[in-house]
């Protein structure tokens, strides 16, 4: 097994789950869970995570090493980068796919800048995801209440040459309850109209049954972050509450990591 692109995985899988890495324990948990499920996986690092670490290189290089030595195929993806320089740095570091997010820009500028990133990334064999912005709805595709228009989405993909498109079908970022109501008919319309894989952001807010139905309707890449962060945090609190004298981080981060690994394994089984 090896480090691959998101496109490599989707060439042979109906769908793939992508989990966000904030710290090393996240990356370890995601890989362990994927190995236990014997399923490919995407490890994502966001612009916010890079900012937290004071730069992209430390967390990306560590995640790349874990992906290269994993017992399953894994992609390392830069998620929601609004800065072109960060995207190009991720490509240089060895990330195998990237998302350039210019969704808050005027449509013409989004198209031009996204197309330029796609060309540069493709020269290095890197898979590119993007997000339709103002033309598809207000401040970005994942503004609450926004829905992506299939014709506009198809036009955006043709104009930019991207390999995957994040679409708005009812989910939103940072949901802590799994209560999102997805528009499955729209997912099917988008899948028929758009010639590249569809990406569901904000999937932490989507219940298990709806994740399965979203894939059946045509969603290909499913992004999950807040949900596993909640599992990590709750387990960590349990361990610390049980022993107020505990000071060794390994003794509370380890159980939190194990809890995330178990949930990654379970979730990957949903789309097998």
Tab-separated table of C-alpha atoms in Angstrom:
chain	number	residue	atom	x	y	z
A	1	UNK	CA	0.000	0.000	0.000
A	2	UNK	CA	1.206	3.488	-0.642
A	3	UNK	CA	0.682	7.236	-0.762
A	4	UNK	CA	-1.802	7.966	-3.552
A	5	UNK	CA	-3.971	10.800	-4.848
A	6	UNK	CA	-7.643	11.216	-4.116
A	7	UNK	CA	-8.222	10.523	-7.797
A	8	UNK	CA	-6.381	7.205	-7.550
A	9	UNK	CA	-8.714	6.098	-4.761
A	10	UNK	CA	-11.868	7.269	-6.513
A	11	UNK	CA	-10.852	5.503	-9.710
A	12	UNK	CA	-11.591	2.203	-7.981
A	13	UNK	CA	-13.831	3.058	-5.024
A	14	UNK	CA	-17.457	4.153	-4.985
A	15	UNK	CA	-16.624	6.752	-2.330
A	16	UNK	CA	-13.898	7.719	0.130
A	17	UNK	CA	-13.963	9.338	3.545
A	18	UNK	CA	-11.648	12.238	4.331
A	19	UNK	CA	-10.796	13.055	7.957
A	20	UNK	CA	-9.107	16.227	9.147
A	21	UNK	CA	-5.774	16.115	10.950
A	22	UNK	CA	-5.147	18.726	13.625
A	23	UNK	CA	-2.334	17.045	15.526
A	24	UNK	CA	-0.217	13.911	15.173
A	25	UNK	CA	-2.647	11.811	17.224
A	26	UNK	CA	-5.373	12.545	14.666
A	27	UNK	CA	-3.225	11.273	11.809
A	28	UNK	CA	-2.235	8.157	13.739
A	29	UNK	CA	-5.864	7.447	14.637
A	30	UNK	CA	-7.072	7.887	11.071
A	31	UNK	CA	-4.431	5.545	9.676
A	32	UNK	CA	-5.039	2.937	12.389
A	33	UNK	CA	-8.778	3.057	11.847
A	34	UNK	CA	-8.370	2.719	8.080
A	35	UNK	CA	-5.991	-0.208	8.518
A	36	UNK	CA	-8.483	-1.942	10.816
A	37	UNK	CA	-11.237	-1.388	8.248
A	38	UNK	CA	-8.889	-2.319	5.394
A	39	UNK	CA	-10.133	0.722	3.492
A	40	UNK	CA	-8.346	3.601	1.740
A	41	UNK	CA	-8.607	6.993	3.396
A	42	UNK	CA	-7.781	10.680	2.955
A	43	UNK	CA	-5.923	12.612	5.653
A	44	UNK	CA	-6.723	16.309	5.361
A	45	UNK	CA	-4.819	19.290	6.724
A	46	UNK	CA	-6.608	22.624	6.636
A	47	UNK	CA	-5.201	26.107	6.376
A	48	UNK	CA	-6.404	26.640	9.952
A	49	UNK	CA	-4.467	23.584	11.144
A	50	UNK	CA	-1.328	24.862	9.421
A	51	UNK	CA	-1.807	28.207	11.139
A	52	UNK	CA	-2.183	26.463	14.510
A	53	UNK	CA	1.176	24.732	14.035
A	54	UNK	CA	2.890	27.909	12.866
A	55	UNK	CA	3.378	26.528	9.366
A	56	UNK	CA	2.316	23.806	6.994
A	57	UNK	CA	5.503	21.730	6.882
A	58	UNK	CA	5.669	20.086	10.355
A	59	UNK	CA	2.203	18.539	10.421
A	60	UNK	CA	2.182	17.794	6.681
A	61	UNK	CA	5.534	16.014	6.664
A	62	UNK	CA	4.548	13.911	9.678
A	63	UNK	CA	1.214	13.034	8.072
A	64	UNK	CA	2.905	12.152	4.783
A	65	UNK	CA	5.241	9.769	6.577
A	66	UNK	CA	2.326	8.032	8.276
A	67	UNK	CA	0.517	7.755	4.939
A	68	UNK	CA	3.576	6.346	3.159
A	69	UNK	CA	4.034	3.624	5.771
A	70	UNK	CA	0.338	2.787	6.213
A	71	UNK	CA	-1.015	-0.662	5.502
A	72	UNK	CA	-3.690	0.818	3.238
A	73	UNK	CA	-3.685	3.381	0.419
A	74	UNK	CA	-3.859	6.917	1.759
A	75	UNK	CA	-3.961	10.384	0.250
A	76	UNK	CA	-2.749	13.536	1.986
A	77	UNK	CA	-4.913	16.518	1.109
A	78	UNK	CA	-4.694	20.251	1.782
A	79	UNK	CA	-8.208	21.304	2.793
A	80	UNK	CA	-9.825	24.733	2.393
A	81	UNK	CA	-6.751	26.739	1.461
A	82	UNK	CA	-7.550	30.303	0.428
A	83	UNK	CA	-3.912	31.246	-0.118
A	84	UNK	CA	-2.318	30.200	-3.406
A	85	UNK	CA	1.147	30.206	-1.854
A	86	UNK	CA	-0.003	27.651	0.718
A	87	UNK	CA	-1.412	25.426	-2.023
A	88	UNK	CA	1.858	25.536	-3.934
A	89	UNK	CA	3.778	24.827	-0.717
A	90	UNK	CA	1.591	21.773	-0.082
A	91	UNK	CA	2.342	20.511	-3.588
A	92	UNK	CA	6.067	21.065	-3.030
A	93	UNK	CA	5.951	19.224	0.312
A	94	UNK	CA	4.369	16.203	-1.348
A	95	UNK	CA	0.618	16.495	-0.706
A	96	UNK	CA	-1.160	14.399	-3.308
A	97	UNK	CA	-4.318	16.488	-3.526
A	98	UNK	CA	-5.349	20.034	-2.632
A	99	UNK	CA	-8.448	22.151	-2.259
A	100	UNK	CA	-8.202	25.761	-3.339
A	101	UNK	CA	-11.116	27.681	-1.844
A	102	UNK	CA	-11.794	30.968	-3.614
A	103	UNK	CA	-15.537	30.711	-3.018
A	104	UNK	CA	-15.883	34.098	-1.345
A	105	UNK	CA	-14.407	35.914	-4.363
A	106	UNK	CA	-16.405	37.253	-7.299
A	107	UNK	CA	-17.141	34.439	-9.728
A	108	UNK	CA	-14.795	35.590	-12.503
A	109	UNK	CA	-11.899	35.857	-10.065
A	110	UNK	CA	-12.726	32.495	-8.483
A	111	UNK	CA	-12.672	30.857	-11.911
A	112	UNK	CA	-9.414	32.519	-13.015
A	113	UNK	CA	-7.493	31.828	-9.821
A	114	UNK	CA	-8.821	28.291	-9.463
A	115	UNK	CA	-7.921	27.495	-13.061
A	116	UNK	CA	-4.371	28.760	-12.495
A	117	UNK	CA	-3.995	26.573	-9.398
A	118	UNK	CA	-5.377	23.563	-11.258
A	119	UNK	CA	-2.840	23.986	-14.045
A	120	UNK	CA	0.075	24.319	-11.618
A	121	UNK	CA	-1.010	21.355	-9.486
A	122	UNK	CA	-1.689	19.125	-12.480
A	123	UNK	CA	1.876	19.677	-13.680
A	124	UNK	CA	2.964	17.867	-10.490
A	125	UNK	CA	0.318	15.137	-10.736
A	126	UNK	CA	-1.734	16.586	-7.882
A	127	UNK	CA	-5.555	16.219	-7.756
A	128	UNK	CA	-7.454	19.502	-7.288
A	129	UNK	CA	-10.739	20.214	-5.513
A	130	UNK	CA	-12.529	23.558	-5.561
A	131	UNK	CA	-15.765	25.183	-4.464
A	132	UNK	CA	-18.295	27.199	-6.398
A	133	UNK	CA	-18.726	30.612	-4.866
A	134	UNK	CA	-20.893	33.631	-5.506
A	135	UNK	CA	-22.591	32.226	-8.573
A	136	UNK	CA	-23.645	29.179	-6.595
A	137	UNK	CA	-24.717	31.117	-3.545
A	138	UNK	CA	-23.568	34.049	-1.504
A	139	UNK	CA	-20.439	33.699	0.590
A	140	UNK	CA	-19.551	30.198	-0.507
A	141	UNK	CA	-21.089	26.835	-1.218
A	142	UNK	CA	-21.438	25.924	2.436
A	143	UNK	CA	-23.195	29.011	3.689
A	144	UNK	CA	-26.333	27.723	5.480
A	145	UNK	CA	-29.314	27.582	3.152
A	146	UNK	CA	-27.305	27.713	-0.068
A	147	UNK	CA	-27.819	25.068	-2.758
A	148	UNK	CA	-25.577	24.458	-5.764
A	149	UNK	CA	-27.138	24.810	-9.203
A	150	UNK	CA	-26.205	21.832	-11.445
A	151	UNK	CA	-25.747	23.871	-14.615
A	152	UNK	CA	-23.577	26.447	-12.855
A	153	UNK	CA	-21.523	23.672	-11.268
A	154	UNK	CA	-20.896	21.978	-14.608
A	155	UNK	CA	-19.863	25.298	-16.153
A	156	UNK	CA	-17.466	26.020	-13.284
A	157	UNK	CA	-15.761	22.643	-13.645
A	158	UNK	CA	-15.368	23.101	-17.390
A	159	UNK	CA	-13.922	26.597	-16.938
A	160	UNK	CA	-11.438	25.659	-14.208
A	161	UNK	CA	-10.382	22.097	-15.049
A	162	UNK	CA	-10.660	20.946	-11.442
A	163	UNK	CA	-10.854	17.252	-10.530
A	164	UNK	CA	-13.464	17.462	-7.754
A	165	UNK	CA	-16.159	19.910	-6.699
A	166	UNK	CA	-17.475	20.733	-3.237
A	167	UNK	CA	-21.222	21.289	-3.499
A	168	UNK	CA	-23.956	22.665	-1.259
A	169	UNK	CA	-26.754	20.176	-0.649
A	170	UNK	CA	-27.793	20.870	2.937
A	171	UNK	CA	-24.764	20.293	5.169
A	172	UNK	CA	-22.710	22.999	6.860
A	173	UNK	CA	-19.387	23.194	8.639
A	174	UNK	CA	-18.763	22.681	12.371
A	175	UNK	CA	-22.094	21.026	13.204
A	176	UNK	CA	-21.948	19.281	16.587
A	177	UNK	CA	-25.269	17.465	16.117
A	178	UNK	CA	-25.843	15.002	13.289
A	179	UNK	CA	-29.077	16.660	12.209
A	180	UNK	CA	-28.361	18.037	8.725
A	181	UNK	CA	-31.088	17.493	6.146
A	182	UNK	CA	-29.547	16.643	2.781
A	183	UNK	CA	-31.219	17.173	-0.584
A	184	UNK	CA	-30.704	13.737	-2.130
A	185	UNK	CA	-32.546	14.617	-5.329
A	186	UNK	CA	-30.158	17.524	-5.841
A	187	UNK	CA	-27.152	15.272	-5.207
A	188	UNK	CA	-28.377	12.972	-7.969
A	189	UNK	CA	-28.927	15.928	-10.322
A	190	UNK	CA	-25.443	17.244	-9.607
A	191	UNK	CA	-23.868	13.813	-10.099
A	192	UNK	CA	-25.532	13.568	-13.500
A	193	UNK	CA	-24.540	17.080	-14.560
A	194	UNK	CA	-21.021	17.464	-13.165
A	195	UNK	CA	-18.251	15.416	-14.842
A	196	UNK	CA	-16.019	15.160	-11.749
A	197	UNK	CA	-16.488	13.629	-8.275
A	198	UNK	CA	-18.732	15.534	-5.882
A	199	UNK	CA	-17.467	16.403	-2.396
A	200	UNK	CA	-19.651	16.731	0.700
A	201	UNK	CA	-18.262	19.160	3.264
A	202	UNK	CA	-19.760	19.463	6.733
A	203	UNK	CA	-20.426	15.725	6.930
A	204	UNK	CA	-20.010	15.713	10.718
A	205	UNK	CA	-23.593	16.960	10.816
A	206	UNK	CA	-24.924	14.067	8.723
A	207	UNK	CA	-26.358	10.914	10.305
A	208	UNK	CA	-25.027	7.473	9.329
A	209	UNK	CA	-28.038	6.523	7.223
A	210	UNK	CA	-27.889	9.805	5.334
A	211	UNK	CA	-24.163	9.413	4.664
A	212	UNK	CA	-24.922	6.065	3.064
A	213	UNK	CA	-27.798	7.551	1.073
A	214	UNK	CA	-25.629	10.489	-0.048
A	215	UNK	CA	-23.095	8.054	-1.487
A	216	UNK	CA	-25.852	6.055	-3.156
A	217	UNK	CA	-27.131	9.318	-4.676
A	218	UNK	CA	-23.736	10.174	-6.155
A	219	UNK	CA	-21.522	11.801	-3.522
A	220	UNK	CA	-17.929	10.547	-3.822
A	221	UNK	CA	-15.731	12.280	-1.195
A	222	UNK	CA	-17.082	12.766	2.322
A	223	UNK	CA	-15.299	15.234	4.637
A	224	UNK	CA	-15.484	14.657	8.405
A	225	UNK	CA	-13.780	16.728	11.104
A	226	UNK	CA	-15.919	18.065	13.950
A	227	UNK	CA	-17.440	14.645	14.639
A	228	UNK	CA	-14.106	12.949	15.339
A	229	UNK	CA	-12.902	15.990	17.281
A	230	UNK	CA	-15.912	15.565	19.547
A	231	UNK	CA	-15.080	11.913	20.123
A	232	UNK	CA	-11.450	12.782	20.832
A	233	UNK	CA	-12.398	15.536	23.294
A	234	UNK	CA	-15.042	13.550	25.149
A	235	UNK	CA	-12.732	10.585	25.693
A	236	UNK	CA	-9.922	12.860	26.837
A	237	UNK	CA	-12.239	14.515	29.374
A	238	UNK	CA	-13.354	11.118	30.681
A	239	UNK	CA	-9.789	10.006	31.290
A	240	UNK	CA	-8.769	13.245	33.015
A	241	UNK	CA	-11.917	13.279	35.159
A	242	UNK	CA	-11.197	9.741	36.318
A	243	UNK	CA	-7.733	10.668	37.601
A	244	UNK	CA	-7.168	14.299	38.555
A	245	UNK	CA	-3.498	13.552	39.352
A	246	UNK	CA	-2.772	12.437	35.788
A	247	UNK	CA	-0.033	14.527	34.148
A	248	UNK	CA	1.446	12.267	31.438
A	249	UNK	CA	-0.133	13.373	28.124
A	250	UNK	CA	0.347	9.923	26.653
A	251	UNK	CA	-2.093	8.528	29.186
A	252	UNK	CA	-4.959	10.766	28.084
A	253	UNK	CA	-4.068	11.470	24.455
A	254	UNK	CA	-3.603	7.747	23.814
A	255	UNK	CA	-7.160	6.745	24.805
A	256	UNK	CA	-8.550	9.704	22.845
A	257	UNK	CA	-6.570	8.572	19.807
A	258	UNK	CA	-7.883	5.024	20.228
A	259	UNK	CA	-11.478	6.272	20.392
A	260	UNK	CA	-11.061	8.168	17.127
A	261	UNK	CA	-9.452	5.157	15.454
A	262	UNK	CA	-12.456	3.015	16.391
A	263	UNK	CA	-14.880	5.578	14.969
A	264	UNK	CA	-12.855	5.968	11.763
A	265	UNK	CA	-13.007	2.202	11.326
A	266	UNK	CA	-16.769	2.202	11.889
A	267	UNK	CA	-17.466	5.089	9.529
A	268	UNK	CA	-15.307	3.612	6.767
A	269	UNK	CA	-17.400	0.467	7.003
A	270	UNK	CA	-20.497	2.470	6.074
A	271	UNK	CA	-19.239	3.208	2.565
A	272	UNK	CA	-17.445	-0.078	1.890
